[in-house]
Amino acid sequence: MDEIERKIVSLIDEHRQEIIDFADDIYKHAELGYKEFRTTGKFKEALKDKVELYQEGLAITGAKAYINRSKKDTFSLSLIGELDALRIPAHVYANPETQGAHCCGHHAQLAGVVGASFALLDPQVKAALDGQLIFFAVPAEEYGEVEFKKGLMEQGKIKYGGGKCELIRIGAFDDIDLDVVHHTRTDGISVGSGANNGFVSKVITLTGKAAHAAGSPEKGINALAAASLGLQALGLNRETFRDEDWVRVHPILTQGGSLVNVVPDKAVIETLVRARTTTAILDAAAKTDRSFKAGALALGAGYRIETLPGYLPALPQEFPEELYSIVQEVAGNKPVVRTPADAHSTGSTDVGDVQHLQPVLTFHTGGVTGGLHQSDFTVVDEDEAYVLTAKIFALTAYRLLKDGAALGKKIKAAYKPVYASKEEYIAALDSFYSVEEEPANA
């Protein structure tokens, strides 16, 4: 480590308890996507009065805090922390107001970004950064509550369900050359990223005809029964999915009737259709649609199948040796694993959408046990989960921006974006939109 790097580590260690307290506060007050008003308020409280420019209300709850704006033409780097949680009411720290729980570690990301600021805002450290630096709080990475997000779309507040997708659309990534992101893992520290599944989102509404369920069921059309048949047909389609496409389709029934003695005249299913490639996503999506159309046809029910763009497949991105070495050093005796370029996860993230336009470097820290997206998720090592995350964010930023941002520029020059412009990306995402509908039999 050089003098500046030693100072970065020392400053973060000095603020250790503040970082942990910030993380703990967010952990115990989880909020869901596009509703993270308290969380982004805490981010604002931590940074607004310390930076040169603070932008808020980006994609409803997102925020950007800028330093070194005079060097923005040299290079512009963002450190990203995600604001939202998951609806997991059984978690020990589930927010009783929102039922949200941070069982994916987004609170650790945000604590890492805020923690890094304790070092990067130091005058000597800041002067050594040859580029603009943005502390970026982003909303709605977890793609849930589809009907709620549809409501925001209908109100004109957003166009896309994913926070980074929406931020790309409104131009919030236009002034960034490279991003650094973090995620929590249950199996320790790693650097780099492999591929991830992409997906589309569907809201499937089956409509029937209400009738007395005991007195005159023959006069009704059972929308719940149509949905049940659709689910069975979808299950029988699963053997047609190729193993190498990593297809995942996982519906939930959000509405299936109002009273037990009334034939259900409406059933609503939300599902994501995930796969490794766009071609495989479209194939699985078509089979999903056919399944529910078949269920509707069998019962004489109507259907409306609305498909919304989700996330594009994430792309592999290696972590440069210059950054890997500093992570190894700051991790001490804990092993640091390189993620193989051919690694693949069947989960999804809107980080992949950003990767289609600009380079994104990913690192992971542990300090947690249990399962991601599960009620047994538990933070067991606050120093690794939060403080080490802050150190890696800060040291990575320094190495990318020192010496005229030489390393940052090298990574950007070598990167080949999938889309040449934001407009091309938006056109690609919009191509997933579709609505098909057929009324119920009279």
Short mmCIF file of C-alpha atoms in Angstrom, two decimals:
data_model
loop_
_atom_site.label_atom_id
_atom_site.label_comp_id
_atom_site.label_asym_id
_atom_site.label_seq_id
_atom_site.Cartn_x
_atom_site.Cartn_y
_atom_site.Cartn_z
CA MET A 1 0.00 0.00 0.00
CA ASP A 2 1.12 3.54 -0.65
CA GLU A 3 0.66 6.45 1.76
CA ILE A 4 -2.81 7.36 0.48
CA GLU A 5 -4.01 3.76 0.70
CA ARG A 6 -2.79 3.43 4.25
CA LYS A 7 -4.63 6.64 5.11
CA ILE A 8 -7.83 5.32 3.47
CA VAL A 9 -7.73 2.19 5.62
CA SER A 10 -6.95 4.20 8.75
CA LEU A 11 -9.79 6.66 8.18
CA ILE A 12 -12.32 3.90 7.66
CA ASP A 13 -11.11 2.11 10.78
CA GLU A 14 -11.55 5.37 12.71
CA HIS A 15 -15.17 5.51 11.56
CA ARG A 16 -15.83 1.81 12.06
CA GLN A 17 -18.65 2.22 14.56
CA GLU A 18 -20.40 4.89 12.50
CA ILE A 19 -20.37 2.58 9.48
CA ILE A 20 -21.77 -0.31 11.49
CA ASP A 21 -24.43 1.90 13.08
CA PHE A 22 -25.50 3.17 9.64
CA ALA A 23 -25.72 -0.39 8.30
CA ASP A 24 -27.63 -1.60 11.34
CA ASP A 25 -30.15 1.22 11.02
CA ILE A 26 -30.84 0.43 7.36
CA TYR A 27 -30.92 -3.31 8.12
CA LYS A 28 -33.67 -2.81 10.70
CA HIS A 29 -35.76 -0.38 8.61
CA ALA A 30 -35.98 -2.19 5.26
CA GLU A 31 -38.07 -0.72 2.45
CA LEU A 32 -39.25 -2.10 -0.89
CA GLY A 33 -38.45 -0.93 -4.41
CA TYR A 34 -39.46 2.61 -5.40
CA LYS A 35 -40.61 3.15 -1.78
CA GLU A 36 -37.19 3.61 -0.14
CA PHE A 37 -37.87 7.14 1.13
CA ARG A 38 -36.46 6.67 4.63
CA THR A 39 -33.42 4.81 3.33
CA THR A 40 -32.52 7.43 0.75
CA GLY A 41 -33.13 10.05 3.44
CA LYS A 42 -30.43 8.43 5.56
CA PHE A 43 -28.08 8.43 2.56
CA LYS A 44 -28.82 12.14 2.08
CA GLU A 45 -28.23 12.84 5.76
CA ALA A 46 -24.83 11.15 5.55
CA LEU A 47 -23.58 12.90 2.40
CA LYS A 48 -25.50 15.97 1.23
CA ASP A 49 -23.63 18.60 3.24
CA LYS A 50 -20.22 17.06 2.48
CA VAL A 51 -20.31 16.93 -1.33
CA GLU A 52 -20.20 19.45 -4.17
CA LEU A 53 -23.51 18.47 -5.78
CA TYR A 54 -26.39 16.33 -4.55
CA GLN A 55 -29.14 15.11 -6.89
CA GLU A 56 -32.24 13.36 -5.57
CA GLY A 57 -35.59 12.09 -6.79
CA LEU A 58 -33.89 10.08 -9.55
CA ALA A 59 -36.25 7.23 -10.52
CA ILE A 60 -38.35 8.31 -7.53
CA THR A 61 -35.90 7.53 -4.72
CA GLY A 62 -32.43 7.42 -6.29
CA ALA A 63 -29.68 9.91 -5.43
CA LYS A 64 -26.19 10.92 -6.62
CA ALA A 65 -23.59 12.71 -4.51
CA TYR A 66 -20.66 14.24 -6.45
CA ILE A 67 -17.10 15.22 -5.58
CA ASN A 68 -14.21 16.39 -7.79
CA ARG A 69 -16.55 17.82 -10.41
CA SER A 70 -13.73 19.93 -11.81
CA LYS A 71 -12.08 16.68 -12.95
CA LYS A 72 -15.14 15.19 -14.61
CA ASP A 73 -13.61 15.49 -18.09
CA THR A 74 -10.68 13.32 -17.00
CA PHE A 75 -12.81 10.41 -15.82
CA SER A 76 -16.07 9.79 -13.96
CA LEU A 77 -16.47 6.87 -11.58
CA SER A 78 -19.52 5.78 -9.58
CA LEU A 79 -19.74 3.63 -6.46
CA ILE A 80 -23.19 2.05 -6.37
CA GLY A 81 -25.25 1.01 -3.37
CA GLU A 82 -28.76 -0.38 -3.73
CA LEU A 83 -31.58 0.91 -1.56
CA ASP A 84 -34.28 -1.76 -1.60
CA ALA A 85 -35.07 -4.93 0.30
CA LEU A 86 -37.33 -7.95 -0.17
CA ARG A 87 -40.76 -8.77 1.21
CA ILE A 88 -39.81 -11.46 3.76
CA PRO A 89 -42.11 -10.95 6.77
CA ALA A 90 -40.70 -13.94 8.68
CA HIS A 91 -37.22 -12.40 9.01
CA VAL A 92 -36.23 -11.32 12.51
CA TYR A 93 -35.69 -7.74 11.33
CA ALA A 94 -38.62 -7.52 8.94
CA ASN A 95 -39.99 -4.00 8.91
CA PRO A 96 -43.49 -4.26 10.44
CA GLU A 97 -44.69 -1.39 8.24
CA THR A 98 -43.36 -2.68 4.92
CA GLN A 99 -42.75 -6.41 5.60
CA GLY A 100 -39.39 -5.73 3.96
CA ALA A 101 -36.17 -7.37 5.09
CA HIS A 102 -32.59 -6.94 3.87
CA CYS A 103 -32.01 -10.62 3.12
CA CYS A 104 -29.85 -9.85 0.08
CA GLY A 105 -27.35 -7.50 1.68
CA HIS A 106 -28.25 -4.25 -0.05
CA HIS A 107 -27.88 -2.47 3.29
CA ALA A 108 -24.24 -3.64 3.30
CA GLN A 109 -23.68 -2.09 -0.12
CA LEU A 110 -25.08 1.24 0.99
CA ALA A 111 -23.05 1.12 4.21
CA GLY A 112 -19.97 0.36 2.10
CA VAL A 113 -20.54 3.39 -0.12
CA VAL A 114 -21.21 5.72 2.83
CA GLY A 115 -18.28 4.15 4.70
CA ALA A 116 -15.96 4.74 1.75
CA SER A 117 -16.93 8.41 1.81
CA PHE A 118 -15.28 8.84 5.23
CA ALA A 119 -11.95 8.28 3.48
CA LEU A 120 -12.61 9.63 0.00
CA LEU A 121 -13.86 12.99 1.28
CA ASP A 122 -10.62 13.57 3.19
CA PRO A 123 -8.86 16.54 1.50
CA GLN A 124 -5.57 14.71 0.90
CA VAL A 125 -7.30 11.60 -0.47
CA LYS A 126 -9.73 13.62 -2.56
CA ALA A 127 -6.84 15.58 -4.12
CA ALA A 128 -5.22 12.29 -5.17
CA LEU A 129 -8.30 11.27 -7.16
CA ASP A 130 -7.82 12.32 -10.78
CA GLY A 131 -11.45 12.19 -11.75
CA GLN A 132 -15.01 12.85 -10.70
CA LEU A 133 -16.42 10.48 -8.09
CA ILE A 134 -20.14 9.77 -7.60
CA PHE A 135 -21.68 8.07 -4.59
CA PHE A 136 -24.79 6.57 -6.20
CA ALA A 137 -27.83 5.23 -4.30
CA VAL A 138 -30.10 3.31 -6.67
CA PRO A 139 -33.65 2.01 -6.12
CA ALA A 140 -35.60 -1.12 -6.98
CA GLU A 141 -33.05 -3.78 -7.87
CA GLU A 142 -35.30 -6.53 -6.56
CA TYR A 143 -37.98 -7.12 -9.18
CA GLY A 144 -41.13 -7.69 -7.14
CA GLU A 145 -44.55 -6.12 -6.63
CA VAL A 146 -45.20 -6.09 -10.36
CA GLU A 147 -48.74 -4.73 -10.09
CA PHE A 148 -47.53 -1.87 -7.88
CA LYS A 149 -44.87 -0.99 -10.43
CA LYS A 150 -47.44 -1.17 -13.21
CA GLY A 151 -49.39 1.43 -11.27
CA LEU A 152 -46.35 3.71 -11.20
CA MET A 153 -46.00 3.21 -14.96
CA GLU A 154 -49.63 4.13 -15.52
CA GLN A 155 -49.08 7.29 -13.46
CA GLY A 156 -46.09 8.18 -15.64
CA LYS A 157 -43.65 8.03 -12.72
CA ILE A 158 -41.51 5.27 -14.22
CA LYS A 159 -41.31 3.27 -17.42
CA TYR A 160 -39.34 0.24 -16.20
CA GLY A 161 -39.63 -1.99 -13.15
CA GLY A 162 -35.88 -2.13 -12.52
CA GLY A 163 -34.21 0.85 -10.89
CA LYS A 164 -31.05 0.88 -12.99
CA CYS A 165 -33.08 0.40 -16.17
CA GLU A 166 -35.10 3.47 -15.26
CA LEU A 167 -31.98 5.42 -14.30
CA ILE A 168 -30.43 4.58 -17.68
CA ARG A 169 -33.60 5.81 -19.39
CA ILE A 170 -33.63 9.19 -17.62
CA GLY A 171 -29.92 9.74 -18.29
CA ALA A 172 -28.55 9.21 -14.78
CA PHE A 173 -25.72 7.02 -16.13
CA ASP A 174 -24.84 9.42 -18.95
CA ASP A 175 -22.08 11.16 -16.98
CA ILE A 176 -20.41 7.93 -15.77
CA ASP A 177 -17.51 6.09 -17.41
CA LEU A 178 -17.25 3.10 -15.07
CA ASP A 179 -19.16 1.70 -12.08
CA VAL A 180 -18.12 -0.34 -9.05
CA VAL A 181 -20.76 -2.54 -7.41
CA HIS A 182 -20.84 -4.92 -4.47
CA HIS A 183 -22.92 -7.86 -3.40
CA THR A 184 -23.05 -9.96 -0.26
CA ARG A 185 -22.21 -13.66 -0.44
CA THR A 186 -22.62 -16.40 2.11
CA ASP A 187 -19.30 -17.99 1.14
CA GLY A 188 -16.75 -15.24 1.53
CA ILE A 189 -14.86 -12.68 -0.51
CA SER A 190 -14.61 -12.74 -4.28
CA VAL A 191 -13.89 -10.39 -7.16
CA GLY A 192 -15.18 -10.28 -10.71
CA SER A 193 -18.49 -11.42 -12.12
CA GLY A 194 -19.80 -14.16 -14.36
CA ALA A 195 -23.00 -14.22 -16.38
CA ASN A 196 -26.53 -14.08 -14.98
CA ASN A 197 -29.96 -14.89 -16.35
CA GLY A 198 -32.08 -12.15 -17.82
CA PHE A 199 -35.87 -12.16 -17.65
CA VAL A 200 -39.20 -10.73 -18.66
CA SER A 201 -42.03 -10.09 -16.23
CA LYS A 202 -45.64 -11.14 -16.77
CA VAL A 203 -48.97 -10.30 -15.21
CA ILE A 204 -51.53 -12.91 -16.31
CA THR A 205 -55.17 -12.19 -15.58
CA LEU A 206 -57.79 -14.92 -16.09
CA THR A 207 -61.39 -13.69 -16.15
CA GLY A 208 -64.52 -15.78 -15.67
CA LYS A 209 -68.07 -15.34 -14.44
CA ALA A 210 -69.23 -15.25 -10.84
CA ALA A 211 -72.01 -17.53 -9.63
CA HIS A 212 -73.13 -19.16 -6.40
CA ALA A 213 -70.50 -21.81 -5.79
CA ALA A 214 -72.98 -24.23 -4.21
CA GLY A 215 -76.35 -23.22 -5.59
CA SER A 216 -75.58 -22.70 -9.28
CA PRO A 217 -71.92 -23.37 -10.09
CA GLU A 218 -72.91 -24.38 -13.62
CA LYS A 219 -73.74 -20.73 -14.34
CA GLY A 220 -70.19 -19.59 -13.56
CA ILE A 221 -66.83 -19.67 -15.28
CA ASN A 222 -64.11 -20.46 -12.76
CA ALA A 223 -61.09 -18.23 -13.36
CA LEU A 224 -59.15 -19.95 -10.58
CA ALA A 225 -59.66 -23.31 -12.26
CA ALA A 226 -58.39 -21.82 -15.53
CA ALA A 227 -55.31 -20.53 -13.72
CA SER A 228 -54.77 -23.95 -12.15
CA LEU A 229 -54.85 -25.63 -15.54
CA GLY A 230 -52.43 -23.04 -16.86
CA LEU A 231 -50.01 -23.79 -14.04
CA GLN A 232 -50.23 -27.51 -14.79
CA ALA A 233 -49.62 -26.92 -18.49
CA LEU A 234 -46.61 -24.77 -17.65
CA GLY A 235 -45.26 -27.55 -15.45
CA LEU A 236 -45.56 -30.06 -18.28
CA ASN A 237 -43.66 -27.66 -20.55
CA ARG A 238 -40.61 -27.66 -18.30
CA GLU A 239 -39.11 -30.74 -19.95
CA THR A 240 -38.89 -28.74 -23.19
CA PHE A 241 -36.46 -26.24 -21.69
CA ARG A 242 -32.84 -26.94 -22.62
CA ASP A 243 -30.49 -27.47 -19.70
CA GLU A 244 -27.90 -25.11 -21.15
CA ASP A 245 -30.44 -22.25 -21.22
CA TRP A 246 -30.90 -22.28 -17.42
CA VAL A 247 -34.61 -21.46 -17.76
CA ARG A 248 -36.48 -20.54 -14.58
CA VAL A 249 -40.22 -19.74 -14.49
CA HIS A 250 -41.67 -19.18 -11.01
CA PRO A 251 -45.26 -17.90 -10.80
CA ILE A 252 -47.20 -16.70 -7.77
CA LEU A 253 -50.99 -16.40 -7.51
CA THR A 254 -51.84 -12.93 -6.19
CA GLN A 255 -55.61 -13.17 -6.58
CA GLY A 256 -57.82 -16.23 -6.81
CA GLY A 257 -61.31 -15.25 -5.72
CA SER A 258 -63.05 -13.05 -3.19
CA LEU A 259 -65.45 -15.31 -1.27
CA VAL A 260 -65.36 -19.05 -0.79
CA ASN A 261 -69.02 -19.42 -1.80
CA VAL A 262 -68.65 -17.50 -5.07
CA VAL A 263 -67.20 -18.98 -8.25
CA PRO A 264 -63.99 -16.96 -8.76
CA ASP A 265 -64.40 -14.57 -11.68
CA LYS A 266 -60.81 -13.32 -11.60
CA ALA A 267 -57.41 -14.87 -10.97
CA VAL A 268 -54.11 -13.00 -11.26
CA ILE A 269 -50.68 -14.56 -11.62
CA GLU A 270 -47.35 -12.77 -11.57
CA THR A 271 -44.29 -14.52 -12.88
CA LEU A 272 -40.77 -13.91 -14.09
CA VAL A 273 -39.49 -15.90 -17.05
CA ARG A 274 -35.71 -16.16 -16.80
CA ALA A 275 -33.04 -17.64 -19.04
CA ARG A 276 -29.43 -17.27 -20.06
CA THR A 277 -30.07 -15.69 -23.47
CA THR A 278 -32.69 -13.47 -25.03
CA THR A 279 -33.64 -16.26 -27.45
CA ALA A 280 -34.26 -18.68 -24.58
CA ILE A 281 -36.24 -16.05 -22.65
CA LEU A 282 -38.55 -15.52 -25.63
CA ASP A 283 -39.02 -19.28 -26.13
CA ALA A 284 -39.93 -19.87 -22.47
CA ALA A 285 -42.17 -16.79 -22.47
CA ALA A 286 -44.12 -18.10 -25.48
CA LYS A 287 -44.64 -21.47 -23.76
CA THR A 288 -45.79 -19.71 -20.60
CA ASP A 289 -48.34 -17.72 -22.60
CA ARG A 290 -49.61 -20.83 -24.39
CA SER A 291 -50.10 -22.64 -21.09
CA PHE A 292 -52.41 -20.03 -19.64
CA LYS A 293 -54.26 -19.53 -22.91
CA ALA A 294 -54.93 -23.27 -22.89
CA GLY A 295 -56.24 -23.11 -19.34
CA ALA A 296 -58.55 -20.26 -20.29
CA LEU A 297 -59.78 -22.06 -23.41
CA ALA A 298 -60.58 -25.23 -21.50
CA LEU A 299 -62.85 -23.39 -19.04
CA GLY A 300 -64.20 -20.75 -21.39
CA ALA A 301 -62.41 -18.04 -19.42
CA GLY A 302 -60.88 -14.87 -20.80
CA TYR A 303 -57.27 -13.87 -20.44
CA ARG A 304 -55.01 -10.87 -20.52
CA ILE A 305 -51.27 -11.54 -20.66
CA GLU A 306 -49.14 -8.45 -20.22
CA THR A 307 -45.40 -8.87 -20.69
CA LEU A 308 -43.04 -6.21 -19.39
CA PRO A 309 -39.28 -5.95 -19.92
CA GLY A 310 -37.27 -7.11 -16.93
CA TYR A 311 -33.47 -7.29 -16.99
CA LEU A 312 -31.04 -8.20 -19.73
CA PRO A 313 -28.64 -11.10 -19.07
CA ALA A 314 -25.63 -9.96 -17.05
CA LEU A 315 -22.21 -10.17 -18.70
CA PRO A 316 -18.89 -11.52 -17.37
CA GLN A 317 -16.39 -8.89 -16.25
CA GLU A 318 -12.95 -9.72 -14.87
CA PHE A 319 -11.49 -7.79 -11.93
CA PRO A 320 -8.11 -6.28 -12.91
CA GLU A 321 -4.96 -7.56 -11.19
CA GLU A 322 -4.20 -4.07 -9.85
CA LEU A 323 -7.48 -4.18 -7.91
CA TYR A 324 -7.37 -7.87 -7.00
CA SER A 325 -4.05 -7.34 -5.22
CA ILE A 326 -5.36 -4.54 -3.01
CA VAL A 327 -8.43 -6.60 -2.08
CA GLN A 328 -6.13 -9.47 -1.09
CA GLU A 329 -4.04 -7.13 1.04
CA VAL A 330 -6.93 -5.50 2.88
CA ALA A 331 -8.69 -8.85 3.40
CA GLY A 332 -5.79 -10.02 5.56
CA ASN A 333 -5.82 -13.76 6.12
CA LYS A 334 -9.22 -14.27 4.49
CA PRO A 335 -9.08 -15.90 1.05
CA VAL A 336 -10.15 -13.89 -2.00
CA VAL A 337 -11.60 -15.92 -4.88
CA ARG A 338 -11.60 -14.84 -8.51
CA THR A 339 -14.97 -15.47 -10.17
CA PRO A 340 -14.34 -17.49 -13.36
CA ALA A 341 -15.41 -15.78 -16.58
CA ASP A 342 -17.52 -18.83 -17.47
CA ALA A 343 -19.43 -18.82 -14.16
CA HIS A 344 -23.18 -18.52 -14.47
CA SER A 345 -25.90 -17.62 -11.97
CA THR A 346 -29.60 -18.27 -12.61
CA GLY A 347 -30.48 -15.19 -10.57
CA SER A 348 -30.84 -11.80 -12.21
CA THR A 349 -29.68 -8.25 -11.63
CA ASP A 350 -30.16 -4.94 -13.39
CA VAL A 351 -26.40 -4.50 -13.17
CA GLY A 352 -26.47 -6.45 -16.43
CA ASP A 353 -28.40 -3.66 -18.10
CA VAL A 354 -25.70 -1.16 -17.15
CA GLN A 355 -23.06 -3.59 -18.45
CA HIS A 356 -24.63 -3.41 -21.91
CA LEU A 357 -23.52 0.24 -22.03
CA GLN A 358 -20.44 0.65 -19.81
CA PRO A 359 -17.99 -1.42 -17.74
CA VAL A 360 -19.02 -2.50 -14.24
CA LEU A 361 -16.59 -4.01 -11.74
CA THR A 362 -18.08 -6.32 -9.09
CA PHE A 363 -16.76 -7.55 -5.76
CA HIS A 364 -18.36 -9.61 -3.00
CA THR A 365 -17.86 -9.81 0.73
CA GLY A 366 -19.25 -12.27 3.24
CA GLY A 367 -19.92 -11.94 6.93
CA VAL A 368 -23.38 -13.46 6.61
CA THR A 369 -24.95 -16.89 7.02
CA GLY A 370 -28.24 -18.45 5.95
CA GLY A 371 -29.67 -18.09 2.48
CA LEU A 372 -30.03 -15.06 0.25
CA HIS A 373 -33.71 -14.13 -0.13
CA GLN A 374 -34.51 -16.34 2.88
CA SER A 375 -35.71 -15.63 6.41
CA ASP A 376 -32.61 -17.23 7.98
CA PHE A 377 -30.27 -14.61 6.45
CA THR A 378 -28.11 -13.32 9.31
CA VAL A 379 -25.17 -10.92 9.61
CA VAL A 380 -22.52 -12.61 11.76
CA ASP A 381 -19.40 -10.52 11.02
CA GLU A 382 -20.06 -6.77 10.78
CA ASP A 383 -16.43 -5.99 10.03
CA GLU A 384 -16.43 -8.12 6.88
CA ALA A 385 -19.98 -7.29 5.80
CA TYR A 386 -19.70 -3.52 6.25
CA VAL A 387 -16.23 -2.20 7.13
CA LEU A 388 -14.26 -4.35 4.68
CA THR A 389 -16.83 -3.47 2.01
CA ALA A 390 -16.17 0.23 2.65
CA LYS A 391 -12.40 -0.31 2.42
CA ILE A 392 -12.65 -2.18 -0.89
CA PHE A 393 -14.95 0.48 -2.37
CA ALA A 394 -12.58 3.27 -1.32
CA LEU A 395 -9.32 1.57 -2.30
CA THR A 396 -10.78 0.51 -5.65
CA ALA A 397 -11.87 4.07 -6.34
CA TYR A 398 -8.42 5.40 -5.53
CA ARG A 399 -6.59 2.89 -7.72
CA LEU A 400 -8.95 3.52 -10.63
CA LEU A 401 -8.56 7.30 -10.41
CA LYS A 402 -4.94 7.86 -9.37
CA ASP A 403 -2.21 8.81 -11.86
CA GLY A 404 -4.59 10.53 -14.25
CA ALA A 405 -7.19 7.75 -13.88
CA ALA A 406 -4.86 5.52 -15.90
CA LEU A 407 -6.44 2.23 -14.80
CA GLY A 408 -9.98 3.51 -15.21
CA LYS A 409 -9.21 4.72 -18.72
CA LYS A 410 -7.54 1.42 -19.59
CA ILE A 411 -10.63 -0.56 -18.56
CA LYS A 412 -12.98 1.75 -20.42
CA ALA A 413 -10.86 1.65 -23.60
CA ALA A 414 -10.88 -2.15 -23.61
CA TYR A 415 -14.61 -2.43 -23.01
CA LYS A 416 -16.90 -3.21 -25.95
CA PRO A 417 -20.49 -2.22 -25.10
CA VAL A 418 -23.34 -4.25 -26.54
CA TYR A 419 -25.25 -1.08 -27.42
CA ALA A 420 -23.62 2.01 -28.90
CA SER A 421 -26.12 4.34 -27.25
CA LYS A 422 -28.76 4.63 -24.56
CA GLU A 423 -31.35 4.90 -27.31
CA GLU A 424 -30.37 1.49 -28.73
CA TYR A 425 -30.67 -0.01 -25.25
CA ILE A 426 -34.12 1.49 -24.70
CA ALA A 427 -35.31 0.19 -28.08
CA ALA A 428 -34.09 -3.30 -27.20
CA LEU A 429 -35.83 -3.24 -23.82
CA ASP A 430 -39.06 -1.89 -25.29
CA SER A 431 -39.18 -4.77 -27.77
CA PHE A 432 -40.20 -7.07 -24.90
CA TYR A 433 -43.47 -5.22 -24.25
CA SER A 434 -46.61 -7.08 -25.35
CA VAL A 435 -50.27 -7.47 -24.41
CA GLU A 436 -52.53 -10.32 -25.54
CA GLU A 437 -56.14 -10.64 -24.46
CA GLU A 438 -59.33 -12.56 -25.18
CA PRO A 439 -62.68 -12.10 -23.42
CA ALA A 440 -64.46 -14.86 -21.53
CA ASN A 441 -67.26 -16.79 -23.21
CA ALA A 442 -70.66 -15.23 -22.57
#
